[in-house]
PDB file of C-alpha atoms and ligand atoms in Angstrom:
ATOM      1  CA  MET A  22     -29.516  79.995 -77.913  1.00 52.00           C
ATOM      2  CA  THR A  23     -31.577  82.649 -76.170  1.00 52.00           C
ATOM      3  CA  GLU A  24     -30.945  83.750 -72.526  1.00 57.00           C
ATOM      4  CA  GLU A  25     -34.236  81.936 -71.590  1.00 59.00           C
ATOM      5  CA  ASN A  26     -33.107  78.439 -72.467  1.00 73.00           C
ATOM      6  CA  LYS A  27     -29.514  78.880 -71.545  1.00 85.00           C
ATOM      7  CA  PRO A  28     -28.615  76.083 -69.012  1.00 94.00           C
ATOM      8  CA  MET A  29     -28.192  76.942 -65.414  1.00 96.00           C
ATOM      9  CA  VAL A  30     -25.208  74.625 -65.320  1.00 97.00           C
ATOM     10  CA  SER A  31     -23.083  73.646 -68.280  1.00 97.00           C
ATOM     11  CA  ALA A  32     -19.862  71.674 -68.223  1.00 97.00           C
ATOM     12  CA  VAL A  33     -18.151  70.694 -71.457  1.00 97.00           C
ATOM     13  CA  ASP A  34     -15.223  68.254 -71.550  1.00 96.00           C
ATOM     14  CA  MET A  35     -14.798  68.675 -67.777  1.00 97.00           C
ATOM     15  CA  ALA A  36     -12.231  66.476 -66.047  1.00 97.00           C
ATOM     16  CA  LYS A  37     -10.289  66.340 -62.849  1.00 98.00           C
ATOM     17  CA  LYS A  38      -7.051  64.684 -61.812  1.00 97.00           C
ATOM     18  CA  TYR A  39      -5.452  64.757 -58.379  1.00 97.00           C
ATOM     19  CA  GLY A  40      -1.901  64.234 -59.268  1.00 96.00           C
ATOM     20  CA  ASP A  41      -1.755  61.266 -61.548  1.00 95.00           C
ATOM     21  CA  PHE A  42      -5.096  59.966 -60.300  1.00 97.00           C
ATOM     22  CA  ILE A  43      -8.093  60.571 -62.597  1.00 97.00           C
ATOM     23  CA  ALA A  44     -10.964  61.409 -60.212  1.00 97.00           C
ATOM     24  CA  LEU A  45     -13.232  62.490 -63.051  1.00 97.00           C
ATOM     25  CA  HIS A  46     -12.952  61.541 -66.783  1.00 96.00           C
ATOM     26  CA  PRO A  47     -13.963  64.085 -69.358  1.00 96.00           C
ATOM     27  CA  LEU A  48     -17.835  64.542 -69.162  1.00 96.00           C
ATOM     28  CA  ASN A  49     -20.550  66.929 -70.364  1.00 96.00           C
ATOM     29  CA  VAL A  50     -23.430  67.956 -68.350  1.00 96.00           C
ATOM     30  CA  GLN A  51     -26.270  70.608 -68.708  1.00 96.00           C
ATOM     31  CA  VAL A  52     -28.879  71.370 -66.170  1.00 97.00           C
ATOM     32  CA  HIS A  53     -31.817  73.654 -66.935  1.00 95.00           C
ATOM     33  CA  ALA A  54     -33.995  75.920 -64.849  1.00 95.00           C
ATOM     34  CA  GLY A  55     -36.640  73.992 -62.848  1.00 94.00           C
ATOM     35  CA  GLU A  56     -34.703  70.689 -63.044  1.00 96.00           C
ATOM     36  CA  PHE A  57     -33.912  68.489 -60.016  1.00 97.00           C
ATOM     37  CA  PHE A  58     -30.766  66.798 -61.239  1.00 97.00           C
ATOM     38  CA  GLY A  59     -28.989  64.048 -59.173  1.00 97.00           C
ATOM     39  CA  VAL A  60     -25.618  62.397 -59.397  1.00 97.00           C
ATOM     40  CA  PHE A  61     -25.514  58.938 -57.817  1.00 95.00           C
ATOM     41  CA  GLY A  62     -22.662  56.611 -57.336  1.00 93.00           C
ATOM     42  CA  PRO A  63     -20.796  54.555 -54.719  1.00 90.00           C
ATOM     43  CA  ASN A  64     -18.378  55.956 -52.264  1.00 89.00           C
ATOM     44  CA  GLY A  65     -15.328  57.332 -54.042  1.00 91.00           C
ATOM     45  CA  ALA A  66     -17.075  57.445 -57.383  1.00 93.00           C
ATOM     46  CA  GLY A  67     -16.298  61.105 -57.869  1.00 95.00           C
ATOM     47  CA  LYS A  68     -19.574  62.816 -56.675  1.00 95.00           C
ATOM     48  CA  SER A  69     -18.036  65.436 -54.407  1.00 94.00           C
ATOM     49  CA  THR A  70     -15.359  66.200 -56.923  1.00 96.00           C
ATOM     50  CA  PHE A  71     -18.107  66.773 -59.458  1.00 97.00           C
ATOM     51  CA  ILE A  72     -20.000  69.309 -57.198  1.00 96.00           C
ATOM     52  CA  LYS A  73     -16.838  70.983 -56.214  1.00 95.00           C
ATOM     53  CA  LEU A  74     -15.811  71.632 -59.748  1.00 96.00           C
ATOM     54  CA  LEU A  75     -19.241  73.037 -60.660  1.00 96.00           C
ATOM     55  CA  THR A  76     -19.344  75.315 -57.616  1.00 94.00           C
ATOM     56  CA  GLY A  77     -15.849  76.777 -58.139  1.00 92.00           C
ATOM     57  CA  GLN A  78     -14.334  75.074 -55.092  1.00 91.00           C
ATOM     58  CA  LEU A  79     -11.920  73.121 -57.395  1.00 95.00           C
ATOM     59  CA  ARG A  80     -10.371  73.913 -60.733  1.00 96.00           C
ATOM     60  CA  PRO A  81     -10.805  71.345 -63.435  1.00 97.00           C
ATOM     61  CA  SER A  82      -7.817  69.806 -65.117  1.00 97.00           C
ATOM     62  CA  LYS A  83      -9.583  70.565 -68.384  1.00 96.00           C
ATOM     63  CA  GLY A  84     -12.848  71.661 -69.835  1.00 97.00           C
ATOM     64  CA  ARG A  85     -15.287  74.595 -69.608  1.00 97.00           C
ATOM     65  CA  ILE A  86     -17.803  75.178 -66.808  1.00 97.00           C
ATOM     66  CA  GLU A  87     -20.547  77.786 -66.821  1.00 97.00           C
ATOM     67  CA  VAL A  88     -22.840  78.355 -63.955  1.00 97.00           C
ATOM     68  CA  LEU A  89     -25.724  80.881 -64.254  1.00 95.00           C
ATOM     69  CA  GLY A  90     -23.834  82.140 -67.322  1.00 94.00           C
ATOM     70  CA  VAL A  91     -20.644  82.789 -65.340  1.00 95.00           C
ATOM     71  CA  ASP A  92     -17.317  81.136 -66.217  1.00 96.00           C
ATOM     72  CA  ALA A  93     -16.709  79.025 -63.073  1.00 94.00           C
ATOM     73  CA  VAL A  94     -13.046  78.358 -63.952  1.00 95.00           C
ATOM     74  CA  ASN A  95     -12.018  82.013 -64.246  1.00 95.00           C
ATOM     75  CA  ASP A  96     -14.557  83.699 -61.986  1.00 94.00           C
ATOM     76  CA  PRO A  97     -15.316  81.066 -59.215  1.00 92.00           C
ATOM     77  CA  GLN A  98     -15.980  83.882 -56.613  1.00 91.00           C
ATOM     78  CA  LYS A  99     -18.852  85.247 -58.674  1.00 91.00           C
ATOM     79  CA  VAL A 100     -20.446  81.728 -59.053  1.00 90.00           C
ATOM     80  CA  LYS A 101     -20.078  81.170 -55.301  1.00 86.00           C
ATOM     81  CA  ALA A 102     -21.765  84.442 -54.603  1.00 84.00           C
ATOM     82  CA  ASN A 103     -24.916  83.547 -56.714  1.00 86.00           C
ATOM     83  CA  ILE A 104     -25.585  79.974 -55.643  1.00 93.00           C
ATOM     84  CA  GLY A 105     -26.350  77.972 -52.562  1.00 92.00           C
ATOM     85  CA  ILE A 106     -24.147  75.177 -51.473  1.00 91.00           C
ATOM     86  CA  VAL A 107     -24.553  72.545 -48.713  1.00 90.00           C
ATOM     87  CA  PRO A 108     -21.247  70.690 -48.754  1.00 85.00           C
ATOM     88  CA  GLU A 109     -20.995  67.094 -47.512  1.00 85.00           C
ATOM     89  CA  SER A 110     -20.350  66.765 -43.755  1.00 74.00           C
ATOM     90  CA  GLU A 111     -19.470  70.374 -43.360  1.00 79.00           C
ATOM     91  CA  SER A 112     -20.318  72.251 -40.093  1.00 86.00           C
ATOM     92  CA  PRO A 113     -21.047  75.813 -39.274  1.00 91.00           C
ATOM     93  CA  PRO A 114     -18.135  77.505 -37.477  1.00 91.00           C
ATOM     94  CA  SER A 115     -17.748  75.949 -34.026  1.00 93.00           C
ATOM     95  CA  PHE A 116     -17.462  79.371 -32.133  1.00 94.00           C
ATOM     96  CA  LEU A 117     -20.762  80.730 -33.477  1.00 96.00           C
ATOM     97  CA  THR A 118     -24.237  80.011 -32.310  1.00 97.00           C
ATOM     98  CA  PRO A 119     -26.954  78.968 -34.915  1.00 97.00           C
ATOM     99  CA  ALA A 120     -28.469  82.407 -34.645  1.00 97.00           C
ATOM    100  CA  GLU A 121     -25.188  84.188 -35.140  1.00 97.00           C
ATOM    101  CA  PHE A 122     -24.318  81.983 -38.111  1.00 97.00           C
ATOM    102  CA  LEU A 123     -27.635  82.488 -39.810  1.00 97.00           C
ATOM    103  CA  GLU A 124     -27.502  86.214 -39.311  1.00 96.00           C
ATOM    104  CA  PHE A 125     -23.973  86.273 -40.789  1.00 95.00           C
ATOM    105  CA  VAL A 126     -25.089  84.325 -43.856  1.00 94.00           C
ATOM    106  CA  ALA A 127     -28.331  86.345 -44.237  1.00 94.00           C
ATOM    107  CA  ARG A 128     -26.391  89.675 -44.107  1.00 93.00           C
ATOM    108  CA  LEU A 129     -23.733  88.264 -46.614  1.00 90.00           C
ATOM    109  CA  ARG A 130     -26.617  87.231 -48.962  1.00 89.00           C
ATOM    110  CA  GLY A 131     -28.540  90.525 -48.517  1.00 89.00           C
ATOM    111  CA  VAL A 132     -31.636  88.815 -47.152  1.00 91.00           C
ATOM    112  CA  GLU A 133     -34.484  91.249 -46.455  1.00 91.00           C
ATOM    113  CA  ASP A 134     -36.183  91.153 -43.068  1.00 93.00           C
ATOM    114  CA  MET A 135     -33.160  89.375 -41.730  1.00 93.00           C
ATOM    115  CA  LYS A 136     -34.096  88.998 -38.005  1.00 95.00           C
ATOM    116  CA  ASN A 137     -37.442  87.444 -38.810  1.00 96.00           C
ATOM    117  CA  LYS A 138     -36.031  85.140 -41.363  1.00 96.00           C
ATOM    118  CA  VAL A 139     -33.360  83.838 -38.942  1.00 97.00           C
ATOM    119  CA  GLU A 140     -36.100  83.180 -36.332  1.00 97.00           C
ATOM    120  CA  HIS A 141     -38.327  81.527 -38.958  1.00 97.00           C
ATOM    121  CA  TRP A 142     -35.588  79.146 -40.070  1.00 98.00           C
ATOM    122  CA  LEU A 143     -34.519  78.315 -36.415  1.00 98.00           C
ATOM    123  CA  GLU A 144     -38.136  77.446 -35.692  1.00 98.00           C
ATOM    124  CA  TRP A 145     -38.607  75.500 -38.972  1.00 98.00           C
ATOM    125  CA  PHE A 146     -35.679  73.261 -38.106  1.00 97.00           C
ATOM    126  CA  GLY A 147     -36.782  72.899 -34.331  1.00 97.00           C
ATOM    127  CA  LEU A 148     -33.657  74.783 -33.163  1.00 97.00           C
ATOM    128  CA  GLN A 149     -35.130  77.578 -31.146  1.00 96.00           C
ATOM    129  CA  ASP A 150     -33.843  76.145 -27.865  1.00 97.00           C
ATOM    130  CA  LYS A 151     -30.340  75.948 -29.427  1.00 97.00           C
ATOM    131  CA  ARG A 152     -30.245  79.377 -30.956  1.00 95.00           C
ATOM    132  CA  ASP A 153     -27.687  80.577 -28.535  1.00 96.00           C
ATOM    133  CA  THR A 154     -25.742  77.313 -28.132  1.00 97.00           C
ATOM    134  CA  MET A 155     -22.188  77.230 -29.743  1.00 97.00           C
ATOM    135  CA  CYS A 156     -22.313  75.133 -32.827  1.00 96.00           C
ATOM    136  CA  LYS A 157     -19.494  72.946 -31.426  1.00 96.00           C
ATOM    137  CA  ASP A 158     -21.921  71.752 -28.777  1.00 97.00           C
ATOM    138  CA  LEU A 159     -24.635  70.741 -31.269  1.00 96.00           C
ATOM    139  CA  SER A 160     -25.304  67.136 -32.370  1.00 95.00           C
ATOM    140  CA  LYS A 161     -24.252  66.184 -35.948  1.00 93.00           C
ATOM    141  CA  GLY A 162     -27.824  66.409 -37.089  1.00 94.00           C
ATOM    142  CA  GLN A 163     -28.428  69.783 -35.528  1.00 96.00           C
ATOM    143  CA  ARG A 164     -25.228  71.106 -37.264  1.00 95.00           C
ATOM    144  CA  GLN A 165     -26.579  69.754 -40.539  1.00 95.00           C
ATOM    145  CA  LYS A 166     -29.843  71.578 -40.007  1.00 96.00           C
ATOM    146  CA  VAL A 167     -27.899  74.833 -39.484  1.00 96.00           C
ATOM    147  CA  MET A 168     -26.127  74.239 -42.820  1.00 95.00           C
ATOM    148  CA  LEU A 169     -29.338  73.565 -44.642  1.00 96.00           C
ATOM    149  CA  ALA A 170     -31.083  76.552 -42.996  1.00 96.00           C
ATOM    150  CA  SER A 171     -28.120  78.736 -44.120  1.00 94.00           C
ATOM    151  CA  ALA A 172     -28.775  77.546 -47.720  1.00 94.00           C
ATOM    152  CA  PHE A 173     -32.559  77.831 -47.582  1.00 95.00           C
ATOM    153  CA  ILE A 174     -32.687  81.279 -46.000  1.00 94.00           C
ATOM    154  CA  HIS A 175     -31.778  83.087 -49.240  1.00 91.00           C
ATOM    155  CA  LYS A 176     -33.785  80.746 -51.479  1.00 91.00           C
ATOM    156  CA  PRO A 177     -31.029  80.523 -54.114  1.00 93.00           C
ATOM    157  CA  LYS A 178     -32.389  79.909 -57.587  1.00 93.00           C
ATOM    158  CA  LEU A 179     -29.555  77.352 -57.947  1.00 97.00           C
ATOM    159  CA  LEU A 180     -28.839  75.095 -55.062  1.00 97.00           C
ATOM    160  CA  PHE A 181     -26.054  72.393 -54.854  1.00 96.00           C
ATOM    161  CA  LEU A 182     -26.413  69.682 -52.248  1.00 95.00           C
ATOM    162  CA  ASP A 183     -23.859  67.058 -51.374  1.00 94.00           C
ATOM    163  CA  GLU A 184     -25.422  64.178 -49.302  1.00 91.00           C
ATOM    164  CA  PRO A 185     -27.720  66.694 -47.740  1.00 90.00           C
ATOM    165  CA  PHE A 186     -29.714  64.236 -45.528  1.00 90.00           C
ATOM    166  CA  ALA A 187     -26.996  62.037 -44.256  1.00 87.00           C
ATOM    167  CA  ASN A 188     -27.515  62.992 -40.578  1.00 88.00           C
ATOM    168  CA  LEU A 189     -31.173  63.977 -40.543  1.00 92.00           C
ATOM    169  CA  ASP A 190     -33.992  61.928 -38.969  1.00 93.00           C
ATOM    170  CA  PRO A 191     -36.810  60.819 -41.233  1.00 93.00           C
ATOM    171  CA  ILE A 192     -39.144  63.667 -40.062  1.00 95.00           C
ATOM    172  CA  TYR A 193     -36.754  66.401 -41.190  1.00 96.00           C
ATOM    173  CA  GLN A 194     -35.759  64.400 -44.220  1.00 95.00           C
ATOM    174  CA  ARG A 195     -39.345  64.571 -45.315  1.00 95.00           C
ATOM    175  CA  LYS A 196     -39.708  68.165 -44.460  1.00 96.00           C
ATOM    176  CA  CYS A 197     -36.649  69.291 -46.380  1.00 96.00           C
ATOM    177  CA  ARG A 198     -37.628  66.953 -49.364  1.00 95.00           C
ATOM    178  CA  GLU A 199     -40.976  68.746 -49.459  1.00 96.00           C
ATOM    179  CA  TRP A 200     -39.317  72.238 -49.210  1.00 97.00           C
ATOM    180  CA  LEU A 201     -36.925  71.262 -52.073  1.00 96.00           C
ATOM    181  CA  LEU A 202     -39.719  69.990 -54.260  1.00 96.00           C
ATOM    182  CA  ASP A 203     -41.646  73.191 -53.754  1.00 96.00           C
ATOM    183  CA  HIS A 204     -38.666  75.212 -54.514  1.00 96.00           C
ATOM    184  CA  VAL A 205     -38.225  73.385 -57.813  1.00 96.00           C
ATOM    185  CA  ALA A 206     -41.971  73.649 -58.562  1.00 95.00           C
ATOM    186  CA  GLU A 207     -41.563  77.474 -58.154  1.00 94.00           C
ATOM    187  CA  GLY A 208     -38.791  77.554 -60.776  1.00 93.00           C
ATOM    188  CA  GLY A 209     -35.668  76.756 -58.577  1.00 95.00           C
ATOM    189  CA  THR A 210     -32.962  74.451 -59.790  1.00 97.00           C
ATOM    190  CA  ILE A 211     -31.215  71.740 -57.750  1.00 97.00           C
ATOM    191  CA  PHE A 212     -28.092  69.731 -58.305  1.00 98.00           C
ATOM    192  CA  LEU A 213     -27.699  66.896 -55.783  1.00 96.00           C
ATOM    193  CA  CYS A 214     -25.081  64.347 -55.143  1.00 96.00           C
ATOM    194  CA  SER A 215     -25.820  61.205 -53.107  1.00 93.00           C
ATOM    195  CA  HIS A 216     -25.552  57.484 -52.845  1.00 89.00           C
ATOM    196  CA  VAL A 217     -29.035  57.121 -51.513  1.00 89.00           C
ATOM    197  CA  LEU A 218     -31.060  55.958 -54.449  1.00 90.00           C
ATOM    198  CA  GLU A 219     -34.456  56.694 -52.720  1.00 89.00           C
ATOM    199  CA  MET A 220     -33.725  60.288 -53.283  1.00 90.00           C
ATOM    200  CA  ALA A 221     -33.578  59.871 -56.989  1.00 91.00           C
ATOM    201  CA  GLU A 222     -36.970  58.126 -56.989  1.00 90.00           C
ATOM    202  CA  ARG A 223     -38.621  60.736 -54.823  1.00 90.00           C
ATOM    203  CA  MET A 224     -37.079  63.882 -56.152  1.00 94.00           C
ATOM    204  CA  CYS A 225     -35.028  63.830 -59.325  1.00 95.00           C
ATOM    205  CA  ASN A 226     -36.286  64.642 -62.772  1.00 93.00           C
ATOM    206  CA  ARG A 227     -32.966  63.552 -64.279  1.00 96.00           C
ATOM    207  CA  MET A 228     -30.052  61.683 -62.945  1.00 96.00           C
ATOM    208  CA  ALA A 229     -26.594  60.325 -63.781  1.00 96.00           C
ATOM    209  CA  ILE A 230     -24.981  57.277 -62.317  1.00 95.00           C
ATOM    210  CA  ILE A 231     -21.162  57.496 -61.981  1.00 95.00           C
ATOM    211  CA  ASN A 232     -18.448  55.174 -60.870  1.00 93.00           C
ATOM    212  CA  ASP A 233     -14.646  55.435 -61.008  1.00 92.00           C
ATOM    213  CA  GLY A 234     -15.029  58.907 -62.208  1.00 95.00           C
ATOM    214  CA  LYS A 235     -17.061  57.892 -65.271  1.00 94.00           C
ATOM    215  CA  VAL A 236     -20.637  58.592 -66.218  1.00 94.00           C
ATOM    216  CA  LEU A 237     -22.222  55.120 -66.710  1.00 93.00           C
ATOM    217  CA  ALA A 238     -25.706  56.261 -67.604  1.00 93.00           C
ATOM    218  CA  ALA A 239     -27.830  59.437 -67.620  1.00 94.00           C
ATOM    219  CA  GLY A 240     -31.439  60.277 -68.100  1.00 94.00           C
ATOM    220  CA  THR A 241     -34.771  60.209 -66.413  1.00 93.00           C
ATOM    221  CA  VAL A 242     -35.301  57.748 -63.545  1.00 90.00           C
ATOM    222  CA  LYS A 243     -37.823  55.884 -65.629  1.00 90.00           C
ATOM    223  CA  GLY A 244     -35.651  55.997 -68.732  1.00 92.00           C
ATOM    224  CA  LEU A 245     -32.779  54.284 -67.054  1.00 92.00           C
ATOM    225  CA  LYS A 246     -34.835  51.251 -66.113  1.00 90.00           C
ATOM    226  CA  GLN A 247     -34.865  48.439 -68.740  1.00 88.00           C
ATOM    227  CA  SER A 248     -38.218  47.161 -67.718  1.00 89.00           C
ATOM    228  CA  GLU A 249     -41.199  48.123 -65.504  1.00 86.00           C
ATOM    229  CA  ASN A 250     -40.013  45.556 -62.996  1.00 89.00           C
ATOM    230  CA  GLU A 251     -36.457  46.777 -62.659  1.00 90.00           C
ATOM    231  CA  THR A 252     -35.879  48.902 -59.631  1.00 90.00           C
ATOM    232  CA  LEU A 253     -33.424  51.735 -59.384  1.00 90.00           C
ATOM    233  CA  GLU A 254     -31.301  49.529 -57.128  1.00 90.00           C
ATOM    234  CA  ASP A 255     -31.247  46.874 -59.907  1.00 90.00           C
ATOM    235  CA  VAL A 256     -30.179  49.581 -62.384  1.00 91.00           C
ATOM    236  CA  PHE A 257     -27.436  50.744 -60.037  1.00 91.00           C
ATOM    237  CA  ILE A 258     -26.068  47.229 -59.430  1.00 89.00           C
ATOM    238  CA  ARG A 259     -26.269  46.397 -63.147  1.00 89.00           C
ATOM    239  CA  LEU A 260     -24.318  49.556 -64.088  1.00 90.00           C
ATOM    240  CA  VAL A 261     -21.865  49.671 -61.237  1.00 88.00           C
ATOM    241  CA  GLY A 262     -21.190  46.013 -61.871  1.00 77.00           C
ATOM    242  CA  ARG A 263     -21.125  44.725 -58.429  1.00 62.00           C
ATOM    243  CA  SER A 264     -23.933  42.172 -58.810  1.00 45.00           C
ATOM    244  CA  ILE A 265     -25.498  40.220 -55.982  1.00 46.00           C
ATOM    245  CA  GLU A 266     -24.048  37.035 -57.541  1.00 52.00           C
ATOM    246  CA  ASP A 267     -20.555  38.596 -57.103  1.00 56.00           C
ATOM    247  CA  VAL A 268     -21.310  39.292 -53.417  1.00 51.00           C
ATOM    248  CA  GLU A 269     -22.645  35.699 -53.059  1.00 56.00           C
ATOM    249  CA  ARG A 270     -19.656  34.256 -54.941  1.00 59.00           C
ATOM    250  CA  LEU A 271     -17.177  36.137 -52.829  1.00 54.00           C
ATOM    251  CA  SER A 272     -19.083  34.987 -49.707  1.00 57.00           C
ATOM    252  CA  ASP A 273     -18.834  31.282 -50.994  1.00 61.00           C
ATOM    253  CA  GLU A 274     -15.192  31.788 -51.490  1.00 59.00           C
ATOM    254  CA  GLY A 275     -14.821  33.002 -47.933  1.00 53.00           C
ATOM    255  CA  VAL A 276     -13.837  36.557 -48.944  1.00 51.00           C
ATOM    256  CA  VAL A 277     -16.919  37.948 -47.388  1.00 47.00           C
ATOM    257  CA  ASP A 278     -17.380  35.884 -44.166  1.00 44.00           C
ATOM    258  CA  ASP A 279     -20.296  36.720 -41.991  1.00 43.00           C
ATOM    259  CA  SER A 280     -20.888  33.238 -40.696  1.00 41.00           C
ATOM    260  CA  GLU A 281     -21.330  32.788 -37.013  1.00 39.00           C
ATOM    261  CA  GLU A 282     -18.911  29.867 -36.668  1.00 35.00           C
TER     262      GLU A 282
HETATM  263  P1  ADP B  25     -17.467  60.560 -53.660  1.00 64.76           P
HETATM  264  O1  ADP B  25     -17.969  61.981 -53.319  1.00 64.76           O
HETATM  265  O2  ADP B  25     -18.231  59.908 -54.795  1.00 64.76           O
HETATM  266  O3  ADP B  25     -17.322  59.644 -52.506  1.00 64.76           O
HETATM  267  P2  ADP B  25     -14.925  61.981 -54.222  1.00 64.76           P
HETATM  268  O4  ADP B  25     -15.254  62.901 -55.289  1.00 64.76           O
HETATM  269  O5  ADP B  25     -14.876  62.524 -52.836  1.00 64.76           O
HETATM  270  O6  ADP B  25     -15.917  60.678 -54.253  1.00 64.76           O
HETATM  271  O7  ADP B  25     -13.566  61.169 -54.473  1.00 64.76           O
HETATM  272  C1  ADP B  25     -13.342  60.608 -55.754  1.00 64.76           C
HETATM  273  C2  ADP B  25     -11.945  59.947 -55.779  1.00 64.76           C
HETATM  274  O8  ADP B  25     -10.967  61.004 -55.692  1.00 64.76           O
HETATM  275  C3  ADP B  25     -11.689  59.103 -54.555  1.00 64.76           C
HETATM  276  O9  ADP B  25     -10.956  58.047 -55.022  1.00 64.76           O
HETATM  277  C4  ADP B  25     -10.884  59.938 -53.594  1.00 64.76           C
HETATM  278  O10 ADP B  25      -9.985  59.162 -52.785  1.00 64.76           O
HETATM  279  C5  ADP B  25     -10.164  60.840 -54.529  1.00 64.76           C
HETATM  280  N1  ADP B  25      -9.869  62.189 -54.007  1.00 64.76           N
HETATM  281  C6  ADP B  25     -10.778  63.091 -53.543  1.00 64.76           C
HETATM  282  N2  ADP B  25     -10.181  64.196 -53.132  1.00 64.76           N
HETATM  283  C7  ADP B  25      -8.813  64.035 -53.330  1.00 64.76           C
HETATM  284  C8  ADP B  25      -7.693  64.874 -53.178  1.00 64.76           C
HETATM  285  N3  ADP B  25      -7.826  66.067 -52.636  1.00 64.76           N
HETATM  286  N4  ADP B  25      -6.504  64.373 -53.421  1.00 64.76           N
HETATM  287  C9  ADP B  25      -6.354  63.099 -53.953  1.00 64.76           C
HETATM  288  N5  ADP B  25      -7.368  62.348 -54.179  1.00 64.76           N
HETATM  289  C10 ADP B  25      -8.607  62.717 -53.859  1.00 64.76           C
END
């Protein structure tokens, strides 16, 4: 394989156990330059574990992982230095202001024209009036914007996003979506985890659906549908196995009781 078509992300036989609990069964995944790859699954499916393994935040119980050609198991620091990560529900340090945090990240990442870039991203996210407010005093959504800005500021060629839009309003969801799609169009690569299927329809070239730590299906969004009429939600319910009939049955049996009596 030439350097050119070497995958940006490659995991072979990767698995993770927490004690005796199997969070991720052995799986293989490859993501190439210019792809927008998404992993979707219900809560507890193993999505965050998946992303943490690929980004060197967790050691796999077995398997090989290469990210940007670097061995993520033996050299996780080097992987972390070369990628962008927006972890799920993580906040910038409470004792720094958005401007201070972005400056810190920009310096760490060797961003040129640092001061202007920081101001640009504060303005882009509508945070100019919060630039000097301690992050502990920001709203959840504002803290998430700071985290996203800290990833966007150095335009990493490989970006990992874990539920990136959970606290964003629709205006900023759209703005970020457009930025991410432009980034991919320019050759960037994105690996995303979410339970929001709309993100797959709108952004992903390829996706995997996982549940209970197992990959149930993987392919293009179109390829996963059995017919033109099937929605991605239908696919998800079909694969994850919790059909609407099951919910109705449970409701009839009184297990799910939302009656007003
Ligand atoms: P998701 O991101 O899809 O919601 P996670 O990857 O966070 O799922 O978790 C997958 C499973 O692993 C869940 O059942 C969760 O409770 C379990 N798990 C996650 N982290 C740990 C941990 N540090 N120790 C033990 N179990 C964990």
